[in-house]
Amino acid sequence: MVAVSDSRAFRVLVLPGDGIGPEIISQTLRVMRWFEAARGFRFEVVEGLAGGASIDATGEPITQAVVDQAVASDAVLFGAVGGPKWDALPRARRPEMGILRLRQTMDLYANLRPAVCFDELLDASAVKPELIAGLDIMIVREATAGVYFSLPRANETGPDGQRRAYDTQAYTEAEIARVCRTAFELARGRSGRVCSVDKANVMETGALWRTVATEVGAQYPDVALSHMYADNCAMQLVRRPKQFDVIVTDNLFGDILSDAAAALTGSLGLLPSASLAGLDHTGRSRALYEPIHGSAPDIAGTGKANPIGTILSFGMALRHSFNAPGAADLLEQAVRRVVASGVRTPDIAAPGVAAVSTIQMTDAVLAALDTLSPDAKR
Ligand code: IPM
Ligand code: MG
C-alpha cells in the first residue's frame, strides 16, 4: 500500500450546507481521520457556511469571506444545499447561488461526474440490468461558462408591454479547449474514448464546440474522439449506455445528461463528483468535491442519509487534489466491499430489507478500510 511521503498538511474547507449535508459531511470527516491515523495524511479542516445555513446567518447564500477561504484551500468538501425554507427567495439569493458562485470564482471549469454501476444494485435501476452491468461513464461538464453565466440575461417587460426573458449561451474557444483537454487526459487513464456532445446542428456555440473539440482531439492521437448531438446522447444513454467512456459537454447539457446518467446506475446516493480547475493532482490547483445527490430535506436528521456519495467525493479528492491514487483506490475498494456485503442505507435497500443508519454505514466503511489495510497503525 502506498504511504504518503509528502507530509504537508492539506487545507480542507468543509461546507456542510443544508438538509442531510451536515450528517454526511460529519461521517466523511471520520473517514478523513482514518486516513490521517492510518496513512499519514494531515488535514487542516476549517468549517464554513453555505446555502440556506449561510442565508439564515448572514442573509447571503455564501459570503465573500467563505469564497476567499475556498480559493485559498487545497480542497473544498461540500455537502448539499437548499430546502423548502428558502424556496420562495428571489433566485439571486437562493441557496443554489452559493455553489454557482464557488464554481465561477474558483474557476472550477471541469466538473467530473462519474456514473458507475455497482453490480449488487443492478436491480435498483429502472433499465434492464444487462444494459448497465459494469457501467463506468465519466461525464466532464463545463461548469463556469455557457448559458449559466453568459450576459446579457434578463426577465423584463419589453417595449410592447409584454414580459419577456432571455439568457445567452456564449463560449470562447479557450473555455471549450481547456475542458476538452481535461476530458482527453482522463480518457488516457481509462479506455481511451471521448464523446463530445453538442448541438452543432442548431447552435453557433455548438458548431464552435465541435470545431474546437476536434482541434484538441488532434493533439491526442491515442484517444478516439466521436461527436454526438445532445438529444441523441440522451437517447443513447438510456438505450445503450455502455458505448460511452468519457463524455465532454457544455454546462447545460452536462447538467441534464449527468442526472440521466446518475439515475441509470440506480445508486444516486453513492455517486461522487469533483469540480476542478484542471487536472493537477498536487493540491496546488483549486478543487471542490461534493456528492451528486441533493440536500434531501425530507430525511434530514433521521439518520437515513447515505454517506457514501460524500465519502467517495473525498476519494476523488485523494486522487485529484492530494496526489494519492493508491489511497483513493483503497477507499473505493472498501466501499465496494461494504456494498457487496449487503450493508444498505434505505435509499439502496430492496423493499423489506433491513437498512442501516448513516453512522452504521460509515462504521462499515471504516471496518472495511481496517480489513483491507491490516498494516495500518491506528
Ligand atoms: C447541479 C445542480 C446545480 C446546477 C444547481 C443546484 C444550481 O443541478 O450541480 O447539477 O444546475 O448546476
Ligand atoms: Mg443538476
Short mmCIF file of C-alpha atoms in Angstrom, two decimals, residues 3 7-8 26 39 48 53 71 109 126 167 170 181 188 194 215 225 227 239 271 275 308 311 344 355:
data_model
loop_
_atom_site.label_atom_id
_atom_site.label_comp_id
_atom_site.label_asym_id
_atom_site.label_seq_id
_atom_site.Cartn_x
_atom_site.Cartn_y
_atom_site.Cartn_z
CA ALA A 3 2.27 5.56 2.11
CA SER A 7 3.58 15.05 4.98
CA ARG A 8 2.42 18.57 4.15
CA SER A 26 -19.53 14.66 9.64
CA ARG A 39 -1.95 6.61 6.20
CA GLY A 48 -17.86 27.33 6.89
CA ALA A 53 -27.39 27.84 6.54
CA VAL A 71 -9.94 29.86 -3.06
CA TYR A 109 -14.41 24.65 -15.16
CA ALA A 126 -35.09 1.47 -13.98
CA ASP A 167 -30.40 34.06 -21.48
CA ALA A 170 -21.64 32.01 -25.09
CA ARG A 181 -8.18 18.76 -22.60
CA ARG A 188 -5.94 8.31 -21.38
CA VAL A 194 -14.09 10.69 -25.68
CA GLU A 215 -8.69 20.51 -32.82
CA LEU A 225 -12.92 11.13 -30.44
CA HIS A 227 -19.26 13.60 -31.64
CA ARG A 239 -30.65 2.66 -24.90
CA LEU A 271 -22.10 8.86 -6.61
CA SER A 275 -15.13 20.27 -9.73
CA ILE A 308 -21.15 7.08 0.51
CA ILE A 311 -17.15 9.58 1.22
CA ARG A 344 -27.66 -0.85 2.90
CA ALA A 355 -31.38 -0.86 6.44
#
